Coordinates of C-alpha atoms in Angstrom, one line a residue:
M1 CA -20.2 -42.7 111.8
N2 CA -16.8 -42.8 113.1
R3 CA -15.0 -39.5 112.5
F4 CA -12.0 -41.1 111.0
V5 CA -14.1 -43.3 108.7
F6 CA -16.0 -40.2 107.6
L7 CA -12.7 -38.3 106.8
F8 CA -11.3 -41.3 104.9
I9 CA -14.6 -41.4 102.8
T10 CA -14.5 -37.8 102.1
L11 CA -11.0 -37.8 101.1
F12 CA -11.6 -40.7 98.8
F13 CA -14.5 -39.0 97.1
L14 CA -12.5 -35.7 96.5
Q15 CA -9.6 -37.7 95.1
S16 CA -11.9 -39.5 92.6
C17 CA -13.4 -36.2 91.4
F18 CA -10.3 -34.0 91.6
K19 CA -7.0 -35.0 90.5
E20 CA -3.8 -33.2 91.5
S21 CA -2.3 -31.1 88.6
P22 CA 0.2 -28.2 88.4
K23 CA -1.1 -25.0 89.9
G24 CA -4.7 -26.0 90.0
E25 CA -7.4 -28.7 90.2
L26 CA -8.4 -31.0 87.3
I27 CA -11.7 -32.6 87.0
F28 CA -12.2 -35.4 84.5
T29 CA -15.9 -35.9 83.3
E30 CA -16.7 -39.0 81.3
A31 CA -18.8 -39.0 78.2
N32 CA -22.6 -38.4 79.0
P33 CA -24.8 -38.8 76.0
S34 CA -28.0 -38.1 77.9
E35 CA -26.5 -34.7 78.7
G36 CA -25.4 -34.2 75.0
F37 CA -21.8 -35.2 74.8
N38 CA -20.4 -38.6 73.6
Y39 CA -16.9 -37.9 74.6
P40 CA -15.1 -36.9 77.9
Y41 CA -13.7 -33.6 78.8
F42 CA -11.3 -31.9 81.2
L43 CA -12.2 -28.9 83.4
F44 CA -9.1 -27.2 85.0
I45 CA -9.5 -24.8 87.8
P46 CA -6.4 -22.7 88.4
E47 CA -5.1 -22.0 91.9
G48 CA -6.5 -18.8 93.2
T49 CA -9.6 -18.8 91.0
P50 CA -12.1 -16.4 92.8
I51 CA -15.6 -17.2 93.8
D52 CA -16.6 -13.6 94.4
K53 CA -17.0 -12.6 90.8
E54 CA -18.4 -14.0 87.6
L55 CA -15.9 -16.1 85.7
V56 CA -15.5 -16.5 82.0
I57 CA -14.8 -20.1 81.0
I58 CA -12.0 -20.5 78.5
V59 CA -12.3 -23.4 75.8
E60 CA -9.4 -24.8 73.9
P61 CA -10.3 -27.8 71.7
N62 CA -8.0 -30.7 71.9
I63 CA -5.3 -31.4 69.3
S64 CA -3.4 -34.8 69.5
G65 CA -1.1 -34.3 66.7
F66 CA -1.6 -37.9 65.6
V67 CA -4.3 -40.4 64.4
D68 CA -5.2 -43.2 66.8
D69 CA -8.3 -45.2 67.3
N70 CA -7.4 -45.7 71.0
L71 CA -9.3 -43.0 72.9
K72 CA -7.1 -43.3 75.9
K73 CA -4.1 -41.7 73.8
H74 CA -6.2 -38.8 73.0
I75 CA -7.2 -38.5 76.7
E76 CA -3.6 -38.5 77.7
K77 CA -2.8 -35.8 75.2
A78 CA -5.8 -33.6 76.3
K79 CA -4.8 -34.0 80.0
R80 CA -1.3 -32.5 79.2
T81 CA -3.1 -29.6 77.3
A82 CA -5.2 -28.9 80.3
T83 CA -2.4 -28.8 82.8
K84 CA 0.7 -27.4 81.1
D85 CA 1.2 -23.8 80.5
F86 CA 3.1 -24.5 77.4
Y87 CA -0.3 -24.6 75.8
I88 CA -2.2 -21.4 75.3
G89 CA -5.4 -22.4 77.1
N90 CA -3.7 -23.4 80.3
Y91 CA -1.3 -20.3 80.2
V92 CA -4.2 -17.8 79.8
A93 CA -6.4 -19.7 82.4
Q94 CA -3.5 -19.4 84.9
K95 CA -3.0 -15.8 84.2
L96 CA -6.6 -14.8 84.3
K97 CA -7.7 -17.2 87.0
N98 CA -10.6 -18.5 85.0
P99 CA -11.5 -22.1 84.4
L100 CA -10.5 -24.0 81.3
I101 CA -12.4 -26.8 79.3
I102 CA -10.4 -29.2 77.1
P103 CA -12.6 -31.7 75.2
V104 CA -11.5 -35.0 74.3
F105 CA -12.7 -35.6 70.7
P106 CA -10.9 -38.5 69.0
R107 CA -9.0 -38.4 65.6
S108 CA -9.4 -41.8 64.0
K109 CA -6.5 -43.7 62.2
R110 CA -9.1 -45.8 60.3
N111 CA -11.2 -42.8 59.2
W112 CA -8.2 -40.5 58.8
K113 CA -10.0 -38.0 56.6
I114 CA -12.3 -36.9 59.3
Y115 CA -10.2 -34.2 60.9
T116 CA -12.2 -33.6 64.2
H117 CA -9.5 -31.5 65.5
S118 CA -9.9 -28.7 62.9
L119 CA -13.8 -29.2 62.8
D120 CA -13.6 -30.0 59.0
R121 CA -16.3 -30.6 56.5
D122 CA -16.1 -34.3 57.0
V123 CA -16.8 -34.3 60.8
M124 CA -19.6 -31.9 60.2
Q125 CA -21.3 -34.2 57.9
Q126 CA -21.4 -37.1 60.3
K127 CA -24.8 -38.5 61.1
D128 CA -26.2 -41.0 63.4
N129 CA -23.0 -41.8 65.1
Q130 CA -20.9 -40.5 68.1
L131 CA -19.2 -37.8 65.9
E132 CA -22.5 -36.1 65.0
R133 CA -22.4 -32.4 65.6
I134 CA -19.4 -32.2 67.8
D135 CA -19.9 -28.3 67.9
L136 CA -23.1 -29.0 69.9
Q137 CA -21.5 -31.6 72.0
L138 CA -18.9 -28.8 73.1
L139 CA -21.7 -26.5 74.0
A140 CA -23.2 -29.4 76.1
M141 CA -19.8 -29.8 77.7
F142 CA -19.7 -26.1 78.5
N143 CA -23.3 -26.3 80.1
D144 CA -22.1 -29.3 82.2
A145 CA -19.0 -27.6 83.3
R146 CA -21.0 -24.6 84.4
S147 CA -23.1 -26.8 86.6
K148 CA -19.9 -28.3 88.2
L149 CA -18.6 -24.8 88.9
K150 CA -21.9 -23.7 90.4
E151 CA -21.8 -26.5 92.8
L152 CA -18.4 -25.1 93.9
N153 CA -20.2 -21.7 94.3
M154 CA -18.5 -20.2 91.2
K155 CA -20.7 -18.0 88.9
T156 CA -19.8 -18.2 85.3
N157 CA -20.7 -16.0 82.1
D158 CA -23.1 -17.8 79.6
Q159 CA -20.5 -17.0 77.0
F160 CA -17.0 -18.4 76.7
L161 CA -13.5 -17.5 75.4
M162 CA -11.9 -19.6 72.8
T163 CA -8.3 -20.2 72.0
G164 CA -6.2 -22.7 70.0
F165 CA -3.2 -23.3 67.9
S166 CA -2.7 -25.0 64.5
A167 CA -5.7 -27.4 63.9
S168 CA -7.4 -26.2 67.2
A169 CA -7.0 -22.7 65.9
T170 CA -8.9 -23.6 62.8
F171 CA -11.6 -25.3 65.0
V172 CA -12.3 -22.3 67.1
N173 CA -12.3 -19.9 64.0
R174 CA -14.9 -22.2 62.4
F175 CA -16.8 -22.8 65.6
T176 CA -17.0 -18.9 66.0
L177 CA -18.5 -18.7 62.5
L178 CA -21.1 -21.2 63.5
H179 CA -21.9 -20.0 67.1
P180 CA -20.9 -16.4 67.5
N181 CA -23.5 -15.8 70.0
K182 CA -21.8 -18.2 72.4
V183 CA -18.2 -16.8 71.9
K184 CA -17.2 -13.8 74.0
A185 CA -13.9 -13.6 72.2
V186 CA -11.6 -15.8 70.3
A187 CA -7.7 -15.7 70.0
A188 CA -5.9 -18.3 67.9
G189 CA -2.8 -18.8 65.9
R190 CA -1.2 -20.9 63.0
L191 CA -4.3 -21.1 60.7
N192 CA -2.5 -22.0 57.4
G193 CA -3.1 -18.5 56.2
L194 CA -6.8 -19.3 55.9
L195 CA -9.8 -18.1 57.9
A196 CA -13.4 -19.1 57.5
L197 CA -15.0 -16.3 55.6
P198 CA -18.3 -14.4 56.7
L199 CA -19.3 -14.7 53.0
D200 CA -21.6 -17.2 51.2
S201 CA -19.9 -16.5 47.9
I202 CA -17.1 -14.5 46.1
G203 CA -18.3 -13.6 42.7
N204 CA -20.2 -16.5 41.3
K205 CA -18.4 -19.0 43.4
K206 CA -20.4 -20.3 46.4
L207 CA -18.6 -20.8 49.6
N208 CA -19.8 -23.8 51.6
Y209 CA -18.6 -24.6 55.1
P210 CA -15.9 -24.5 56.1
L211 CA -14.7 -21.9 53.6
G212 CA -17.9 -19.8 54.1
T213 CA -21.6 -19.8 55.1
N214 CA -23.5 -20.6 51.8
N215 CA -25.0 -23.9 53.2
F216 CA -25.6 -23.0 56.8
K217 CA -29.3 -23.5 56.8
K218 CA -29.3 -26.7 54.7
S219 CA -26.6 -28.5 56.4
F220 CA -26.8 -27.3 60.0
N221 CA -30.3 -25.9 60.3
I222 CA -29.0 -22.4 61.5
E223 CA -28.8 -19.1 60.0
F224 CA -25.6 -17.4 59.8
Q225 CA -25.5 -14.7 62.5
K226 CA -23.5 -12.2 60.5
S227 CA -23.7 -9.2 62.8
N228 CA -22.9 -11.3 65.9
F229 CA -19.8 -12.7 64.2
L230 CA -18.5 -9.4 62.9
D231 CA -19.0 -7.9 66.5
T232 CA -17.2 -10.7 68.2
P233 CA -13.6 -9.7 69.2
Q234 CA -11.2 -11.8 67.4
F235 CA -7.5 -12.0 67.4
Y236 CA -5.6 -14.2 64.9
F237 CA -1.9 -14.6 64.3
M238 CA 0.7 -16.3 62.0
G239 CA 4.5 -16.4 62.2
E240 CA 6.2 -15.2 59.0
N241 CA 8.5 -18.0 58.9
D242 CA 5.7 -20.7 59.2
D243 CA 5.8 -23.0 56.3
N244 CA 3.5 -25.7 57.5
D245 CA 0.6 -25.5 55.1
V246 CA -2.0 -28.3 55.4
I247 CA -4.1 -27.0 52.4
P248 CA -2.5 -29.6 50.0
Y249 CA -3.3 -32.6 52.3
N250 CA -6.3 -34.7 51.8
D251 CA -7.0 -35.1 55.4
A252 CA -7.6 -31.3 55.8
F253 CA -9.4 -30.4 52.6
D254 CA -10.9 -32.2 49.6
E255 CA -10.1 -31.3 46.0
D256 CA -12.9 -29.1 45.5
E257 CA -12.3 -27.0 48.6
R258 CA -8.6 -26.8 47.7
A259 CA -9.3 -25.6 44.1
L260 CA -11.5 -22.8 45.5
I261 CA -8.9 -21.7 48.0
Y262 CA -6.1 -21.5 45.5
E263 CA -8.4 -19.8 43.0
L264 CA -10.1 -17.2 45.2
L265 CA -7.6 -16.6 48.2
G266 CA -4.2 -17.8 46.9
K267 CA -1.9 -20.7 46.7
E268 CA 0.9 -19.1 48.6
M269 CA 0.1 -19.3 52.3
L270 CA 2.3 -16.3 53.4
P271 CA 1.8 -13.5 52.6
E272 CA -0.8 -13.9 49.8
R273 CA -3.5 -16.0 51.2
W274 CA -3.2 -14.7 54.7
K275 CA -3.4 -11.1 53.3
T276 CA -6.4 -11.8 51.3
C277 CA -8.3 -13.2 54.3
K278 CA -7.3 -10.3 56.4
N279 CA -8.6 -7.9 53.7
I280 CA -11.9 -9.7 53.5
Y281 CA -12.4 -9.5 57.3
K282 CA -11.5 -5.8 57.2
N283 CA -13.8 -5.1 54.2
E284 CA -16.8 -6.9 56.0
G285 CA -16.3 -4.8 59.2
A286 CA -15.0 -7.7 61.4
N287 CA -13.8 -6.8 64.9
A288 CA -10.7 -8.7 64.2
D289 CA -6.9 -8.0 64.9
I290 CA -5.1 -10.2 62.4
K291 CA -1.2 -10.2 62.9
T292 CA 2.0 -11.5 61.4
Y293 CA 4.7 -11.9 63.8
K294 CA 8.3 -11.5 62.5
N295 CA 11.1 -13.9 63.2
I296 CA 8.9 -16.8 64.4
G297 CA 7.6 -19.9 62.6
H298 CA 5.2 -22.6 63.7
E299 CA 5.3 -21.6 67.3
H300 CA 3.8 -19.6 70.1
P301 CA 6.4 -18.1 72.3
E302 CA 5.5 -16.7 75.7
T303 CA 5.4 -13.0 74.3
V304 CA 2.6 -14.1 71.9
K305 CA 0.7 -15.9 74.6
Q306 CA 1.0 -12.9 76.8
E307 CA -0.6 -10.8 74.0
V308 CA -3.5 -13.3 74.0
V309 CA -3.9 -12.8 77.9
E310 CA -3.9 -9.0 77.3
F311 CA -6.5 -9.3 74.5
F312 CA -8.8 -11.4 76.6
S313 CA -8.3 -9.1 79.7
D314 CA -9.3 -6.0 77.6
V315 CA -12.4 -7.9 76.3
M316 CA -13.5 -8.9 79.9
E317 CA -12.9 -5.3 81.2
K318 CA -15.1 -3.9 78.6

């Protein structure tokens, strides 16, 4: 083969797999149901990512901030999340020089009550459609990404770090409750003053997912791994001026869930509900740092993102 033709074909192939992005390489992987995931995902590899040490992949679930039945719009938003350091996942990935996965789960306008981006009860009840068990689909994306990185001579840990903000923070908190054995550590902020609780009940009130763990075996065919969850390093934060509470909205919670939250944890998001959840985690012995930042609202300034970096750094050093 002519050398020029060979070079052209090689460059064309690389361009089709890797798309230029700020301070790193971006790989877009289409949905692959045969491998266990019905939606695409992005894999971002920061510049300077080493190949001489074991890497810990970072996962930040996508959050579009809108409902739309056009998957391309969710892809566009997920791409921005993967490549801009405004977002916690990309910021952490670039600081730590570890790869980042951003799934592209849709959030439907037609089926607006299915709040995929917060891993709510409705999406976890989906059966026999593409949304069924998106938690397991995310694990399949992780395995696929590990294979891609292995082809690039990059070794990866079999656990991952999780981060998120707002709805994606709720997603990672709930995901960690479901799969603590896969999460090396989790750091997330702006959770409506509400944490998924490592309890199956409070008093005589049963706590089903996503409030607690009562129905894990029946609904998900898994046992709650309580000791693993309590041992998992966790860092959650709220801003004291945050007044964006989604508990009253029907896309986030049904009336029965809302009633339990108000009765058992508090109607006031800050400080009441947040403090109650913090105390429950403490009393159960969770390895969790739960903070309220002064003088900030629904935001994650660089000082906060840097704390997330330091938290993950400490976990990996240990």
